[in-house]
Coordinates of C-alpha atoms in Angstrom, one line a residue:
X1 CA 42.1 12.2 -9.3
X2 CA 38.8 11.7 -11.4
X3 CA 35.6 11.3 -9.5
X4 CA 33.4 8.3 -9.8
X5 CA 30.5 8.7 -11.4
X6 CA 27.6 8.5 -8.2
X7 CA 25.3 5.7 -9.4
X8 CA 22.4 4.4 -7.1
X9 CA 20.0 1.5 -6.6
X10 CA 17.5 3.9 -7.4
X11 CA 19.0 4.8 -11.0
X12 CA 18.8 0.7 -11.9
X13 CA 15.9 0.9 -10.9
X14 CA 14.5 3.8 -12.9
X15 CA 16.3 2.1 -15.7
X16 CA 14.7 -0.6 -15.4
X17 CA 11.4 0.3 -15.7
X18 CA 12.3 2.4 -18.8
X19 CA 13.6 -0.8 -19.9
X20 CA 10.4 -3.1 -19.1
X21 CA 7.8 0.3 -19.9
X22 CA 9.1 1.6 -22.6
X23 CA 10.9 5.4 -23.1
X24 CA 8.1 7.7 -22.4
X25 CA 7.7 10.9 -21.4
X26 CA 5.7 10.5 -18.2
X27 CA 5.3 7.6 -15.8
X28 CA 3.1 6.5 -12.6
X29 CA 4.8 5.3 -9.3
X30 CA 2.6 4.3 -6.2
X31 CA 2.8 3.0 -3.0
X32 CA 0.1 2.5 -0.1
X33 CA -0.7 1.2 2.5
X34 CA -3.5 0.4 4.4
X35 CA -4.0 2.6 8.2
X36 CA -5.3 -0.7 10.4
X37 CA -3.1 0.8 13.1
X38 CA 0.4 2.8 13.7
X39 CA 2.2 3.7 10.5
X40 CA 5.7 2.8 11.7
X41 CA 9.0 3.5 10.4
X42 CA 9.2 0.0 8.7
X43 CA 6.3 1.3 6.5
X44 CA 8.2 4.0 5.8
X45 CA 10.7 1.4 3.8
X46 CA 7.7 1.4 0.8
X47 CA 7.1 5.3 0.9
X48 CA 10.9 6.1 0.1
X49 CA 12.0 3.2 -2.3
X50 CA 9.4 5.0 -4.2
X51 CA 10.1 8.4 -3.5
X52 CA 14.0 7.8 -4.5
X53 CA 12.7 6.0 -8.1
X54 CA 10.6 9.0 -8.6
X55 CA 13.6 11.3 -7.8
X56 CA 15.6 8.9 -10.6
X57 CA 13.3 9.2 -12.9
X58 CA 13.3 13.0 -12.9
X59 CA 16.8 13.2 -12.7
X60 CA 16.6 11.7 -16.0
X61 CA 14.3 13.7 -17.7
X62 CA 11.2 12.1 -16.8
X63 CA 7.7 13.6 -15.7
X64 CA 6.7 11.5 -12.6
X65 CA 3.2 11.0 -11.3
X66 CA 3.7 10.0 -7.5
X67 CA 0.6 8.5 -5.8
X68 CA 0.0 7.2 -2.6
X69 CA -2.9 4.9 -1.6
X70 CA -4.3 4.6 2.0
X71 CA -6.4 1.7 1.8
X72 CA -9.1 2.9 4.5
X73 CA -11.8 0.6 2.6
X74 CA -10.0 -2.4 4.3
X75 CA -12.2 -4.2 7.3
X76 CA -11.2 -3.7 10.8
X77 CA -9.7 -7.3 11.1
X78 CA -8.2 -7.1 15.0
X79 CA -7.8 -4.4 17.8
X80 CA -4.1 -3.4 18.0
X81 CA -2.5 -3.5 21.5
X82 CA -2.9 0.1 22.2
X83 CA -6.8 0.4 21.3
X84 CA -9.1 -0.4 23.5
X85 CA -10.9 -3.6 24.2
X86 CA -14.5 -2.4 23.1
X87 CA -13.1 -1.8 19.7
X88 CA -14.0 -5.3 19.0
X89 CA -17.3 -4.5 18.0
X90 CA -15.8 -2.4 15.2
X91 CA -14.6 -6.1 13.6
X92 CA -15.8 -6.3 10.1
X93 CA -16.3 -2.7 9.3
X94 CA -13.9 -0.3 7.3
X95 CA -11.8 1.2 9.5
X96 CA -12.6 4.7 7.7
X97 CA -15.6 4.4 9.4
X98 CA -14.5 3.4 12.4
X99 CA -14.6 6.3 15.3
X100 CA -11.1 7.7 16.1
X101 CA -9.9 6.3 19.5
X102 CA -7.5 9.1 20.3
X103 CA -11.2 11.7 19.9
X104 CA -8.9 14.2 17.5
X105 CA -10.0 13.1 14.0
X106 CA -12.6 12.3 12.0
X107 CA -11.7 8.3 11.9
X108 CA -9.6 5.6 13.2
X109 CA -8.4 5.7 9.6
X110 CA -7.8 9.0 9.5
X111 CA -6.0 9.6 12.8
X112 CA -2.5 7.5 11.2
X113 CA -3.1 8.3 8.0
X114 CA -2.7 12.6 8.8
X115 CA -0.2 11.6 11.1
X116 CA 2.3 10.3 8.8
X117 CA 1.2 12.4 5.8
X118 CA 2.7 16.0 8.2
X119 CA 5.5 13.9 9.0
X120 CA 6.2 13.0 5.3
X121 CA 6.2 16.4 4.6
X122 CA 9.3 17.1 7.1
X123 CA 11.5 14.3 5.2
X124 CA 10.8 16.2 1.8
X125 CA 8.4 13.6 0.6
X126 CA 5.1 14.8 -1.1
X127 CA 3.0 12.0 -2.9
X128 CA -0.9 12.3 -4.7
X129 CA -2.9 10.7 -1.7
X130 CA -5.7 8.8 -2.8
X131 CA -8.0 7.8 -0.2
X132 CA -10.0 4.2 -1.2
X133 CA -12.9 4.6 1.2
X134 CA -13.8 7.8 -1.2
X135 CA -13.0 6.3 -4.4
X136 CA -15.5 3.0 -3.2
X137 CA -18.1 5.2 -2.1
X138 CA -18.2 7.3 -5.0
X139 CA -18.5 4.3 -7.3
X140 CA -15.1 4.8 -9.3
X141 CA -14.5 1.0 -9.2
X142 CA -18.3 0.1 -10.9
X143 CA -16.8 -0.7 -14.1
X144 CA -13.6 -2.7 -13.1
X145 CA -15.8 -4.8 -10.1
X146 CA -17.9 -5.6 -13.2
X147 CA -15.0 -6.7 -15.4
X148 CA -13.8 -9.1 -12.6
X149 CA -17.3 -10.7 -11.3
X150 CA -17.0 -11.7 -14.9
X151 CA -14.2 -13.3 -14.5
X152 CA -14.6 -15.2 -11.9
X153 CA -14.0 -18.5 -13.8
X154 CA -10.7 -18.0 -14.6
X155 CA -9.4 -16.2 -11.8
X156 CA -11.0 -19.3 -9.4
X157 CA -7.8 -20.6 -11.4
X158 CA -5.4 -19.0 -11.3
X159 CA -5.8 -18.5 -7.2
X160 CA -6.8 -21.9 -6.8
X161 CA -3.3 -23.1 -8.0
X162 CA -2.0 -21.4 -4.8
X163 CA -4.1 -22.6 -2.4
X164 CA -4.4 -26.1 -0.5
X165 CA -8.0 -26.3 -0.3
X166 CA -9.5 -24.6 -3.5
X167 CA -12.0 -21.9 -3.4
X168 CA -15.7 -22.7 -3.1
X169 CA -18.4 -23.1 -5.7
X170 CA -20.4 -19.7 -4.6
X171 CA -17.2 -18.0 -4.1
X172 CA -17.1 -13.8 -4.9
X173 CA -14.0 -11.6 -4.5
X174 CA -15.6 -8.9 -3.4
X175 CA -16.9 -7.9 0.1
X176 CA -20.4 -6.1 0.5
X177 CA -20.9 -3.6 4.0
X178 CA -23.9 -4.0 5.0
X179 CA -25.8 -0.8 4.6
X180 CA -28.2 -1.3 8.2
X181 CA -25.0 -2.7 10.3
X182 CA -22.0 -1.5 8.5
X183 CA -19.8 -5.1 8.6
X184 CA -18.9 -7.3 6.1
X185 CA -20.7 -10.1 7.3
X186 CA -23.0 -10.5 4.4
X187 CA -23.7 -13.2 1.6
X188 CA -24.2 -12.2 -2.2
X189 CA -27.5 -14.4 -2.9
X190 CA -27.3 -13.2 -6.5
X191 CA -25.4 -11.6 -9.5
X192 CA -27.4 -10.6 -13.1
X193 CA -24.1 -10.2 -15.0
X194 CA -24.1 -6.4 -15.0
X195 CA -24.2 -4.2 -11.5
X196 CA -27.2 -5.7 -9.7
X197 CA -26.4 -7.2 -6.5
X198 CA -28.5 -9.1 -4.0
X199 CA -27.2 -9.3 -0.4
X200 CA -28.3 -10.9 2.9
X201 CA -26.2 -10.2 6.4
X202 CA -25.8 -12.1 9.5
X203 CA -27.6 -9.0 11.3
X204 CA -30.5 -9.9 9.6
X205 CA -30.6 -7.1 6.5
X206 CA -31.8 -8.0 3.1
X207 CA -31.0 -6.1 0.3
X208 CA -30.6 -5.8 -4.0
X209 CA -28.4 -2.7 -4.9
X210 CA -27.0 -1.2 -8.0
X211 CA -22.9 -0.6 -7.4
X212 CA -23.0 2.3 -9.3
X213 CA -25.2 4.0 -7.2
X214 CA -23.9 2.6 -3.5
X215 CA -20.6 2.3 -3.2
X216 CA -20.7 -0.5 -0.9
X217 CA -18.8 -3.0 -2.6
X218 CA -15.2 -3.6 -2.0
X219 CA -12.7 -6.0 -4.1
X220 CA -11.2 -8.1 -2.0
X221 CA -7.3 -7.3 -2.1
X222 CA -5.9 -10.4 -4.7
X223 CA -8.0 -8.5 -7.3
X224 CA -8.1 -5.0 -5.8
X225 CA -4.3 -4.2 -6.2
X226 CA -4.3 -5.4 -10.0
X227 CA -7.6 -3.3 -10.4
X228 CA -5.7 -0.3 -9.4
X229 CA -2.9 -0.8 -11.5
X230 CA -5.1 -1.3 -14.2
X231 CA -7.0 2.4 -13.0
X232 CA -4.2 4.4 -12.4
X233 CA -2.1 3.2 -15.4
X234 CA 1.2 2.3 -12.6
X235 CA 4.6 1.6 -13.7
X236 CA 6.3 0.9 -10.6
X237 CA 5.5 -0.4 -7.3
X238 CA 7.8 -1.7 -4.7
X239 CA 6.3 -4.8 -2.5
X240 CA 7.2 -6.8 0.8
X241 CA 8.9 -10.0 0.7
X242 CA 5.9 -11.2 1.9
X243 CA 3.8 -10.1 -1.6
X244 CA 6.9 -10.8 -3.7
X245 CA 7.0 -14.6 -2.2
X246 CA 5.5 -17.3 -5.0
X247 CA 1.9 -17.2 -5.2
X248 CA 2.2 -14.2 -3.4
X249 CA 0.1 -11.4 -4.5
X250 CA 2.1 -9.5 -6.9
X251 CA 2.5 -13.1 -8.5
X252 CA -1.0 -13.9 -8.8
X253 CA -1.3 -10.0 -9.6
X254 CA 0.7 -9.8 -12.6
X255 CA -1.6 -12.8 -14.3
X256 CA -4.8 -11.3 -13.1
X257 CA -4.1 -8.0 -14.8
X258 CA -3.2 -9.9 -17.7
X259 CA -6.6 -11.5 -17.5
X260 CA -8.7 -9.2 -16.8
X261 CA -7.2 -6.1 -18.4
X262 CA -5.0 -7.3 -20.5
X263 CA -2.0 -5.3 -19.2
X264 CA 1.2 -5.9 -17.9
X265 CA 1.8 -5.8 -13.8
X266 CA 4.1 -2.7 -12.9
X267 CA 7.8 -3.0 -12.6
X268 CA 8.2 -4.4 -9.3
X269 CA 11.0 -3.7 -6.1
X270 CA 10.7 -6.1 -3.1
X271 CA 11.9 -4.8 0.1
X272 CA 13.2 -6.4 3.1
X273 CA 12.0 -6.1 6.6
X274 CA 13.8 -3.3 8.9
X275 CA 13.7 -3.4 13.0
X276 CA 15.6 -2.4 15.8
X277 CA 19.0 -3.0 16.7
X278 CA 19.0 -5.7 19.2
X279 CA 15.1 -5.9 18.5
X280 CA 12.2 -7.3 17.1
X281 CA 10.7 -5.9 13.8
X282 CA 8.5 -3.7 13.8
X283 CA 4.7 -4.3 14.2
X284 CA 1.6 -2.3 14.8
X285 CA -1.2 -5.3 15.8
X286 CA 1.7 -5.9 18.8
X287 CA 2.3 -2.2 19.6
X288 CA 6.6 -2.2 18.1
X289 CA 5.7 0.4 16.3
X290 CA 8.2 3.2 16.3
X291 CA 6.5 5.9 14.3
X292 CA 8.2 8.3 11.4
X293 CA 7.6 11.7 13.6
X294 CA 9.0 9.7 16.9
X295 CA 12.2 8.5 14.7
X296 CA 12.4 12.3 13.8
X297 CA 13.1 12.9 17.3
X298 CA 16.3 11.3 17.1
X299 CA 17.4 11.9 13.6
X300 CA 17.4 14.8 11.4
X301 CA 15.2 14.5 8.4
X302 CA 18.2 14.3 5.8
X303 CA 19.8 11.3 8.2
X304 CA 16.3 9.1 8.2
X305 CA 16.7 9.9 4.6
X306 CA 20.5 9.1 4.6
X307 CA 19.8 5.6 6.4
X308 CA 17.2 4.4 4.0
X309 CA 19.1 5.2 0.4
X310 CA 22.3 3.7 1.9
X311 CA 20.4 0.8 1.7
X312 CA 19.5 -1.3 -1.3
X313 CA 15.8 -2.4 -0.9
X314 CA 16.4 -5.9 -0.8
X315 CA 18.8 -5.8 2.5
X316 CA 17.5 -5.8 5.8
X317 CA 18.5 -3.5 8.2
X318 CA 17.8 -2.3 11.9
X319 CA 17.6 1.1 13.2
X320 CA 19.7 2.3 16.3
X321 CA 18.9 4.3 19.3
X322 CA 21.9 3.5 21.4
X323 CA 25.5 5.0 20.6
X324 CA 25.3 3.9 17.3
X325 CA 23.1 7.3 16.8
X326 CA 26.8 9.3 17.2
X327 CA 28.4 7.1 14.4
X328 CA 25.5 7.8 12.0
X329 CA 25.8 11.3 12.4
X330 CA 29.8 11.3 12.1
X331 CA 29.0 9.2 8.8
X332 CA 26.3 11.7 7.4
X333 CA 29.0 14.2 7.9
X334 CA 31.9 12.3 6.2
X335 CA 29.1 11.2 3.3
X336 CA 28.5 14.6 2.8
X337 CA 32.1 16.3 2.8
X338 CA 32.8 13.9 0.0
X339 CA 29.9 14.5 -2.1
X340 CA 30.4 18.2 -2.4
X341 CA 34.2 17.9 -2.8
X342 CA 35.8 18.4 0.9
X343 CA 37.3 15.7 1.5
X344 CA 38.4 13.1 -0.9

């Protein structure tokens, strides 16, 4: 009896984006995500619809730059469940420099983000990590935050046909930390067209900086993601339903790339939501957060691989900790008799 030939979700998709990129010899794949609290095995879903492209992509020949984003830049928006209470005085500031609750790392940030990256390596996953709170700081972003603050015009358009209430007169898409209290609770007072800004904030701090020379100034996320395509030259990113939903942001993405940069938005993969059986989803801010390294506890690192490529992307599915865990394994098993040619 002839064998099939094995094809995979992740071979269409690699196809595809030779298809929408063009045949060339190397490509870009990201994902990210940003460390506001527990990494949890649902965030794993990006990290590994990625990971299997890139693996497609090779297996075709291709050179694959693999990058991986933690978005520690991001404000501290709300305390999770399982931080303390006191951390709401942390509110506004980027949660890279926010002090590690658990007192083992250097950051809040920091703590989830080293946590997942040793696990990652146990599931044979090993991405470019590319921290944003350095890249702000360092000023890598001076030219691109100019480009858009030029912008601002047209892309007042293009978000405002999105929104109910449109976007106000003295509106920037950036956020400035204030340099005396750290939060973003500040107000640009003026813009010269080129990297001057002047800044006032709520705690009473007055200032006019250069963002070349202090990296302070942060894109808010509708432009930041398009920026970083536009940096990093990406070719494919996968997406939640929720940035793939109309005038979500990979919708208003794709045109603000085209604006600003005049370059097409990645190749794009939306994912569904995964959770437990018999459960909620998973979510950090209301601590259901099952984490990677805890979910390796129960399954072997080529199973939690197993349950994620048997599914396509766009299919939700739930993970199970009861019985079900026996049947898995006893799957695993027959899945891989029949790929190496012991059983039919």
């Amino acid at each position: 009896m002839k064998k099939k030939e094995a094809f995979h979700w992740a071979d269409e998709v690699a196809e595809r984006i030779i298809k929408e990129k063009g045949n060339k010899k190397k490509y870009v794949c990201a994902s990210g995500i940003s460390p506001s609290g527990t990494v949890h095995i649902g965030n794993f879903r990006e990290i590994i619809t990625t990971e299997l492209v890139v693996r497609a992509l090779k297996d075709k020949g291709k050179e694959v730059r693999f990058i991986y984003s933690w978005d520690d830049y991001d404000r501290f928006r709300k305390v999770p469940k399982n931080a303390p209470k006191e951390y709401e005085k942390y509110i506004g500031m980027p949660i890279s420099d926010i002090p590690d609750m658990f007192k083992c790392h250097n950051s809040y940030a920091e703590h989830f983000e080293k946590e997942l990256e040793e696990s990652l390596k146990d599931v044979g996953i090993k991405p470019e990590f590319i921290r944003q709170s350095v890249m702000y700081k360092k000023c890598e972003y001076a030219e691109e935050i100019k480009k858009v603050l030029n912008n601002i015009k047209e892309i007042k358009k293009i978000l405002d046909n999105y929104r109910e209430e449109k976007l106000n007169e003295d509106w920037y898409p950036i956020e400035i930390y204030c340099e005396k209290c750290k939060k973003d609770s500040t107000k640009i007072l003026n813009y010269n067209k080129e990297y001057e800004i002047e800044y006032e904030c709520k705690c009473g701090y007055k200032n006019k900086i250069d963002f070349r020379k202090k990296g302070i100034v942060k894109l808010s996320w509708r432009l930041d993601w398009p920026m970083r395509w536009n940096y990093e030259k990406v070719d494919f990113e996968p997406g939640g339903k929720d940035h793939a939903a109309p005038g979500g942001s990979y919708d208003t993405g794709k045109q603000l790339i085209k604006l600003i940069w005049d370059r097409d938005a990645p190749s794009f993969q939306l994912y569904e939501w995964i959770g437990f059986k018999g459960g909620k989803q998973f979510s950090s801010s209301e601590g259901n957060a099952l984490t990677l390294k805890e979910c390796l506890e129960i399954y072997e690192p080529e199973v939690v691989r197993y349950l994620f490529a048997g599914a396509r992307p766009n299919a939700e599915f739930a993970i199970s900790f009861d019985l079900d865990v026996i049947k898995i394994y006893s799957d695993f098993d027959q899945t891989e008799k029949i790929y190496f040619g012991k059983e039919e």
